[in-house]
Structures are given as structure tokens and as C-alpha cells.
Amino acid sequence: MQAEILLPLLALLLGIGAFAGILAGLLGVGGGIVLVPAFFYTFSHLGYGSDELMRICLATSLATIIVTSARSVHSHNKKGAVDWDILKTWAPGIGIGAIVGVLAVAQLRSSALQGIFGGLGIFIGLWMAFSKSEWRIADEMPSPPTRMVLSPIVGFLSVLMGIGGGSFGVPLMTLYGTPIHRAVATAAGFGALIAIPSVVAFLFVPISTEVRPPLTIGAVNLGAFAVVVCMTMITAPIGAKIAHSLNPKPLKRVFAVFLLLVAGNMLRKSLGL
């Protein structure tokens, strides 16, 4: 492998991992919503742009979520904040939705996946900017029939974006009366429920040899996974420490604007504009 390819790739991935870790600690957002576009722009810049590139970006982002989700759940569980009943009852549907998501990703071109990421990213950004904590659909979590519909949707949409369950799970749980701290802690567990089955499936998704970056197995780039996980482990506590000294509400609005710009750019590129 040529040093002129590997060294810039390593430098960019170190920066991406550091940034994603700080944001995760600072704002409590999953790294995937930052990692997917960052991976896409990095690999494209290094000459790996293709109709299959978004599959690699989504799969690799989800692989990092296995580690960060496990770490986050462990931390929240020590404080007794994880609602294990929600995790157990939602797990089958989320897992099924995640596998269906992988099957969909394997059939879609990068431009279509960029458009989906952009559209859903704009929705999440608008929610972060304008939602209010008092918004409610009901005072308790959905009954089994409704859960059978909603849980696969959470898994499916999360895989299409390469993210953990927080961006969809936290709003959903709070709308159904779950306190925000409990929703955030429980949604961290959604990440593992989504990422583990989907990453296993992504390892068997074929990517053309001539367009995949070095150290890619199936659709998962192991090099990017290892570097980013190491960096997020280092920088997430730094972001958390900063968060304790700042008001999180204006920070979330700033991130919402950032997300709207990134998602809007992905949507623009998908339309060839």
C-alpha cells in the first residue's frame, strides 16, 4: 500500500474521530451523523468515489457504534438510567428493521443513499432546532401492536443513515412520556441493537475490488473503524467535560445548523446540483 495514500487517510481519520468524539461528549449525539458524511468526503477526496461508496461509509459508521454504544450503555447503567424493559421489548423489531435496512442499502446507489441521508438529516436537524420538551403523543410507551410498527422503522431508518438509535429513539421515547435522561440512556442501547446485526450482514455485502479503500472487508473499512474508535474514546470525555461548563441548548441549536448544512449538501450532491 502506498504511503502517499495511507498517510493522508490516517491523518484525516484521526481528525474525524477526534471531532466526532468531542461532539458526542458535548451534545450527546451519536457519532454516526458526523462520521457518514466525513467518511464520504474523505474517501471521495482520496479517489475512492463510486456508486458503492456510501455502503462503505454507512457500514463503517455502524461498526464504530457497536463500541461506543456498549461504552455508553455501561456508563448510563451504572447510574440506573437504562430502561431494560424498553430495550428487551423493542429489540426484535429493531433488529429486523436493521437487517431489512442492510438489504435496501445493498441495492441502492450512492446517490440515492446520499439523498436519503440528506433528507433524514434535515428532518433531524429541524427537530433539534425547534422541538420542545413538553411535546407529547401519550404518557406511556406504545402498546405491542404500535411497537411492532415503530421498532422496525427505527432500525430501518437508522441503518439507511448509518447511525445509532438516538436520533430517532430519543424523540420517539420522549414523545411517549419517557424522561429525557432515561430516553438518552436507553437509546444508547438501541445503537447496539441496530449496529450488531447490520454490521454482521454488511461483512457479506460485496464491494468491487477496484473501488474499495484498503483494509475493507465486505462493506466495512477496518482501518477507518479502528482509528475512529480509538480517537472517540480519547476525545468524548473531553467533550463531556466541556459540556458541564456550558449551556447545552444553544450548543444543540448550533449543531442543528451544522447538521442542516451538511445534510443539505449531501442532498444537493445526490441531485447532481
Short mmCIF file of C-alpha atoms in Angstrom, two decimals:
data_model
loop_
_atom_site.label_atom_id
_atom_site.label_comp_id
_atom_site.label_asym_id
_atom_site.label_seq_id
_atom_site.Cartn_x
_atom_site.Cartn_y
_atom_site.Cartn_z
CA MET A 1 0.00 0.00 0.00
CA GLN A 2 1.42 3.37 -0.97
CA ALA A 3 2.41 5.77 1.81
CA GLU A 4 1.05 8.73 -0.16
CA ILE A 5 -2.43 7.16 0.14
CA LEU A 6 -2.26 5.75 3.66
CA LEU A 7 -0.72 8.77 5.44
CA PRO A 8 -3.31 11.34 4.30
CA LEU A 9 -6.07 8.81 5.00
CA LEU A 10 -4.74 8.23 8.53
CA ALA A 11 -4.43 11.97 9.23
CA LEU A 12 -7.97 12.66 8.03
CA LEU A 13 -9.43 9.77 10.01
CA LEU A 14 -7.66 10.90 13.19
CA GLY A 15 -9.23 14.34 12.78
CA ILE A 16 -12.66 12.88 12.01
CA GLY A 17 -12.55 10.61 15.06
CA ALA A 18 -11.47 13.43 17.35
CA PHE A 19 -14.23 15.74 16.09
CA ALA A 20 -16.93 13.04 16.32
CA GLY A 21 -15.85 12.13 19.86
CA ILE A 22 -15.96 15.73 21.09
CA LEU A 23 -19.40 16.27 19.54
CA ALA A 24 -20.70 13.03 21.07
CA GLY A 25 -19.49 14.06 24.52
CA LEU A 26 -20.52 17.69 24.15
CA LEU A 27 -24.01 17.24 22.72
CA GLY A 28 -24.89 13.61 23.37
CA VAL A 29 -25.39 12.96 19.66
CA GLY A 30 -24.24 9.75 18.06
CA GLY A 31 -21.05 9.96 16.07
CA GLY A 32 -22.63 8.36 13.00
CA ILE A 33 -24.41 11.51 11.94
CA VAL A 34 -20.98 13.14 11.63
CA LEU A 35 -18.98 10.10 10.55
CA VAL A 36 -21.01 9.15 7.46
CA PRO A 37 -20.54 12.45 5.58
CA ALA A 38 -16.96 12.73 6.86
CA PHE A 39 -16.11 9.25 5.57
CA PHE A 40 -17.80 10.02 2.27
CA TYR A 41 -15.88 13.26 1.65
CA THR A 42 -12.58 11.70 2.83
CA PHE A 43 -12.75 8.59 0.65
CA SER A 44 -14.05 10.60 -2.32
CA HIS A 45 -11.16 13.07 -1.98
CA LEU A 46 -8.69 10.17 -1.96
CA GLY A 47 -10.10 8.78 -5.21
CA TYR A 48 -12.50 6.09 -3.94
CA GLY A 49 -15.71 7.71 -5.13
CA SER A 50 -18.09 5.18 -6.71
CA ASP A 51 -21.70 4.05 -6.73
CA GLU A 52 -20.78 1.74 -3.82
CA LEU A 53 -19.01 4.26 -1.58
CA MET A 54 -21.99 5.16 0.63
CA ARG A 55 -22.37 1.47 1.53
CA ILE A 56 -18.83 1.53 2.95
CA CYS A 57 -19.49 4.77 4.83
CA LEU A 58 -22.73 3.50 6.38
CA ALA A 59 -21.30 0.10 7.31
CA THR A 60 -18.12 1.53 8.84
CA SER A 61 -20.04 4.12 10.84
CA LEU A 62 -22.30 1.40 12.22
CA ALA A 63 -19.25 -0.68 13.20
CA THR A 64 -17.98 2.18 15.38
CA ILE A 65 -21.40 2.37 17.04
CA ILE A 66 -21.01 -1.18 18.42
CA VAL A 67 -18.13 0.03 20.59
CA THR A 68 -19.46 3.46 21.52
CA SER A 69 -22.93 2.08 22.31
CA ALA A 70 -21.54 -0.59 24.64
CA ARG A 71 -19.43 2.01 26.44
CA SER A 72 -22.34 4.43 26.73
CA VAL A 73 -24.82 1.82 28.00
CA HIS A 74 -22.32 0.67 30.63
CA SER A 75 -21.85 4.24 31.83
CA HIS A 76 -25.58 5.01 31.92
CA ASN A 77 -26.44 1.69 33.56
CA LYS A 78 -24.12 2.44 36.49
CA LYS A 79 -26.42 5.40 37.18
CA GLY A 80 -29.54 3.23 36.82
CA ALA A 81 -30.79 5.25 33.86
CA VAL A 82 -31.28 2.46 31.28
CA ASP A 83 -34.83 1.13 30.89
CA TRP A 84 -34.12 -2.53 30.17
CA ASP A 85 -37.80 -3.35 29.67
CA ILE A 86 -37.93 -0.99 26.69
CA LEU A 87 -34.73 -2.47 25.26
CA LYS A 88 -35.97 -6.06 25.62
CA THR A 89 -39.38 -5.44 24.08
CA TRP A 90 -38.10 -3.25 21.24
CA ALA A 91 -35.04 -5.40 20.39
CA PRO A 92 -36.68 -7.91 17.98
CA GLY A 93 -38.35 -5.25 15.84
CA ILE A 94 -35.27 -3.01 15.77
CA GLY A 95 -33.09 -5.97 14.73
CA ILE A 96 -35.48 -6.95 11.94
CA GLY A 97 -35.62 -3.37 10.70
CA ALA A 98 -31.81 -3.17 10.72
CA ILE A 99 -31.42 -6.29 8.56
CA VAL A 100 -34.04 -5.03 6.09
CA GLY A 101 -32.09 -1.77 6.04
CA VAL A 102 -28.89 -3.59 5.01
CA LEU A 103 -30.77 -5.35 2.20
CA ALA A 104 -32.03 -1.97 0.98
CA VAL A 105 -28.57 -0.34 1.20
CA ALA A 106 -27.05 -3.22 -0.79
CA GLN A 107 -29.42 -2.43 -3.67
CA LEU A 108 -29.16 1.37 -3.71
CA ARG A 109 -26.57 3.52 -5.45
CA SER A 110 -24.52 6.10 -3.55
CA SER A 111 -26.55 8.98 -5.00
CA ALA A 112 -29.82 7.52 -3.68
CA LEU A 113 -28.28 6.86 -0.26
CA GLN A 114 -26.89 10.41 -0.17
CA GLY A 115 -30.39 11.71 -0.90
CA ILE A 116 -31.88 9.59 1.89
CA PHE A 117 -29.19 10.69 4.35
CA GLY A 118 -29.70 14.32 3.35
CA GLY A 119 -33.47 14.22 3.67
CA LEU A 120 -33.49 12.44 7.03
CA GLY A 121 -30.60 14.60 8.27
CA ILE A 122 -32.60 17.76 7.51
CA PHE A 123 -35.54 16.34 9.45
CA ILE A 124 -33.31 15.57 12.47
CA GLY A 125 -31.68 18.99 12.29
CA LEU A 126 -35.06 20.75 12.25
CA TRP A 127 -36.22 18.62 15.18
CA MET A 128 -33.12 19.54 17.20
CA ALA A 129 -33.60 23.23 16.39
CA PHE A 130 -37.33 23.60 17.02
CA SER A 131 -38.70 20.71 19.12
CA LYS A 132 -39.94 21.41 22.64
CA SER A 133 -39.54 19.12 25.65
CA GLU A 134 -43.25 19.34 26.53
CA TRP A 135 -44.42 17.82 23.23
CA ARG A 136 -46.30 14.54 23.89
CA ILE A 137 -48.23 11.90 21.95
CA ALA A 138 -49.00 9.81 25.05
CA ASP A 139 -47.88 9.42 28.65
CA GLU A 140 -46.52 5.89 28.28
CA MET A 141 -44.67 3.82 25.69
CA PRO A 142 -46.72 2.32 22.81
CA SER A 143 -48.70 -0.90 23.15
CA PRO A 144 -47.40 -4.06 21.38
CA PRO A 145 -49.28 -3.50 18.08
CA THR A 146 -47.91 0.03 17.71
CA ARG A 147 -44.47 -1.09 18.89
CA MET A 148 -44.42 -3.78 16.17
CA VAL A 149 -44.73 -0.99 13.60
CA LEU A 150 -42.44 1.62 15.14
CA SER A 151 -39.50 -0.56 16.25
CA PRO A 152 -38.59 -1.88 12.75
CA ILE A 153 -38.90 1.67 11.38
CA VAL A 154 -36.31 2.88 13.93
CA GLY A 155 -33.89 0.10 12.93
CA PHE A 156 -34.51 0.54 9.20
CA LEU A 157 -34.08 4.32 9.08
CA SER A 158 -31.02 4.22 11.33
CA VAL A 159 -29.22 1.79 9.01
CA LEU A 160 -30.12 3.93 5.99
CA MET A 161 -28.28 6.78 7.74
CA GLY A 162 -25.51 4.70 9.33
CA ILE A 163 -26.39 5.94 12.83
CA GLY A 164 -27.33 4.51 16.21
CA GLY A 165 -30.85 4.75 17.55
CA GLY A 166 -30.52 8.04 19.40
CA SER A 167 -31.58 10.42 16.64
CA PHE A 168 -34.90 8.59 16.22
CA GLY A 169 -35.21 6.77 19.54
CA VAL A 170 -34.83 9.74 21.88
CA PRO A 171 -37.54 11.88 20.22
CA LEU A 172 -39.81 8.84 20.00
CA MET A 173 -39.43 7.91 23.67
CA THR A 174 -39.86 11.49 24.92
CA LEU A 175 -43.00 11.90 22.80
CA TYR A 176 -44.33 8.86 24.64
CA GLY A 177 -43.61 10.24 28.10
CA THR A 178 -40.15 8.84 28.85
CA PRO A 179 -37.99 11.36 30.78
CA ILE A 180 -35.21 12.76 28.58
CA HIS A 181 -32.28 11.38 30.64
CA ARG A 182 -33.85 7.90 30.63
CA ALA A 183 -34.58 8.17 26.91
CA VAL A 184 -30.97 9.14 26.11
CA ALA A 185 -29.60 6.28 28.24
CA THR A 186 -31.97 3.71 26.73
CA ALA A 187 -31.41 4.91 23.16
CA ALA A 188 -27.70 4.21 23.63
CA GLY A 189 -28.75 0.55 23.82
CA PHE A 190 -30.70 0.94 20.57
CA GLY A 191 -27.31 1.61 18.94
CA ALA A 192 -26.03 -1.89 19.68
CA LEU A 193 -29.35 -3.49 18.67
CA ILE A 194 -29.06 -1.75 15.30
CA ALA A 195 -25.31 -1.99 14.72
CA ILE A 196 -24.51 -5.61 15.65
CA PRO A 197 -26.86 -7.42 13.22
CA SER A 198 -26.37 -4.83 10.47
CA VAL A 199 -22.55 -4.92 10.62
CA VAL A 200 -22.53 -8.73 10.53
CA ALA A 201 -24.70 -8.52 7.42
CA PHE A 202 -22.54 -5.76 5.89
CA LEU A 203 -19.47 -8.02 6.15
CA PHE A 204 -21.09 -10.14 3.42
CA VAL A 205 -22.07 -7.26 1.13
CA PRO A 206 -19.68 -7.40 -1.85
CA ILE A 207 -17.81 -4.26 -2.89
CA SER A 208 -15.87 -4.13 -6.16
CA THR A 209 -12.14 -4.56 -5.51
CA GLU A 210 -11.08 -1.64 -7.68
CA VAL A 211 -13.21 0.95 -5.79
CA ARG A 212 -12.84 -0.07 -2.16
CA PRO A 213 -10.29 1.56 0.18
CA PRO A 214 -7.51 -0.55 1.77
CA LEU A 215 -8.48 -2.87 4.68
CA THR A 216 -12.12 -3.23 3.61
CA ILE A 217 -13.94 -6.50 4.36
CA GLY A 218 -17.39 -6.69 2.81
CA ALA A 219 -18.57 -3.10 3.15
CA VAL A 220 -16.74 -2.40 6.45
CA ASN A 221 -13.45 -0.49 6.34
CA LEU A 222 -11.49 -1.88 9.29
CA GLY A 223 -8.81 0.80 9.16
CA ALA A 224 -11.28 3.66 9.48
CA PHE A 225 -13.16 1.75 12.18
CA ALA A 226 -10.05 1.20 14.34
CA VAL A 227 -8.71 4.75 14.03
CA VAL A 228 -12.04 6.45 14.70
CA VAL A 229 -12.91 4.26 17.68
CA CYS A 230 -9.55 4.97 19.31
CA MET A 231 -9.96 8.72 18.82
CA THR A 232 -13.57 8.90 20.02
CA MET A 233 -12.60 7.04 23.20
CA ILE A 234 -10.00 9.73 23.89
CA THR A 235 -12.00 12.83 22.95
CA ALA A 236 -15.55 12.00 24.08
CA PRO A 237 -14.68 12.58 27.78
CA ILE A 238 -13.18 15.95 26.78
CA GLY A 239 -16.45 16.93 25.11
CA ALA A 240 -18.41 15.77 28.17
CA LYS A 241 -16.20 17.87 30.45
CA ILE A 242 -16.76 20.95 28.27
CA ALA A 243 -20.50 20.30 28.26
CA HIS A 244 -20.68 20.57 32.05
CA SER A 245 -19.39 24.14 31.89
CA LEU A 246 -21.68 25.32 29.06
CA ASN A 247 -25.41 25.66 28.42
CA PRO A 248 -26.33 22.74 26.10
CA LYS A 249 -29.39 24.38 24.48
CA PRO A 250 -27.55 26.94 22.31
CA LEU A 251 -24.92 24.29 21.52
CA LYS A 252 -27.61 21.96 20.19
CA ARG A 253 -29.00 24.73 18.03
CA VAL A 254 -25.53 25.43 16.64
CA PHE A 255 -25.13 21.73 15.87
CA ALA A 256 -28.60 21.69 14.28
CA VAL A 257 -27.45 24.42 11.87
CA PHE A 258 -24.25 22.46 11.16
CA LEU A 259 -26.28 19.30 10.50
CA LEU A 260 -28.71 21.15 8.22
CA LEU A 261 -25.77 22.44 6.15
CA VAL A 262 -24.10 19.01 5.91
CA ALA A 263 -27.37 17.19 5.15
CA GLY A 264 -28.38 19.87 2.65
CA ASN A 265 -25.06 19.49 0.85
CA MET A 266 -25.46 15.72 0.69
CA LEU A 267 -28.95 16.17 -0.72
CA ARG A 268 -27.64 18.67 -3.27
CA LYS A 269 -24.92 16.27 -4.41
CA SER A 270 -27.41 13.42 -4.72
CA LEU A 271 -29.45 15.56 -7.12
CA GLY A 272 -26.34 16.39 -9.17
CA LEU A 273 -26.59 20.12 -8.46
#
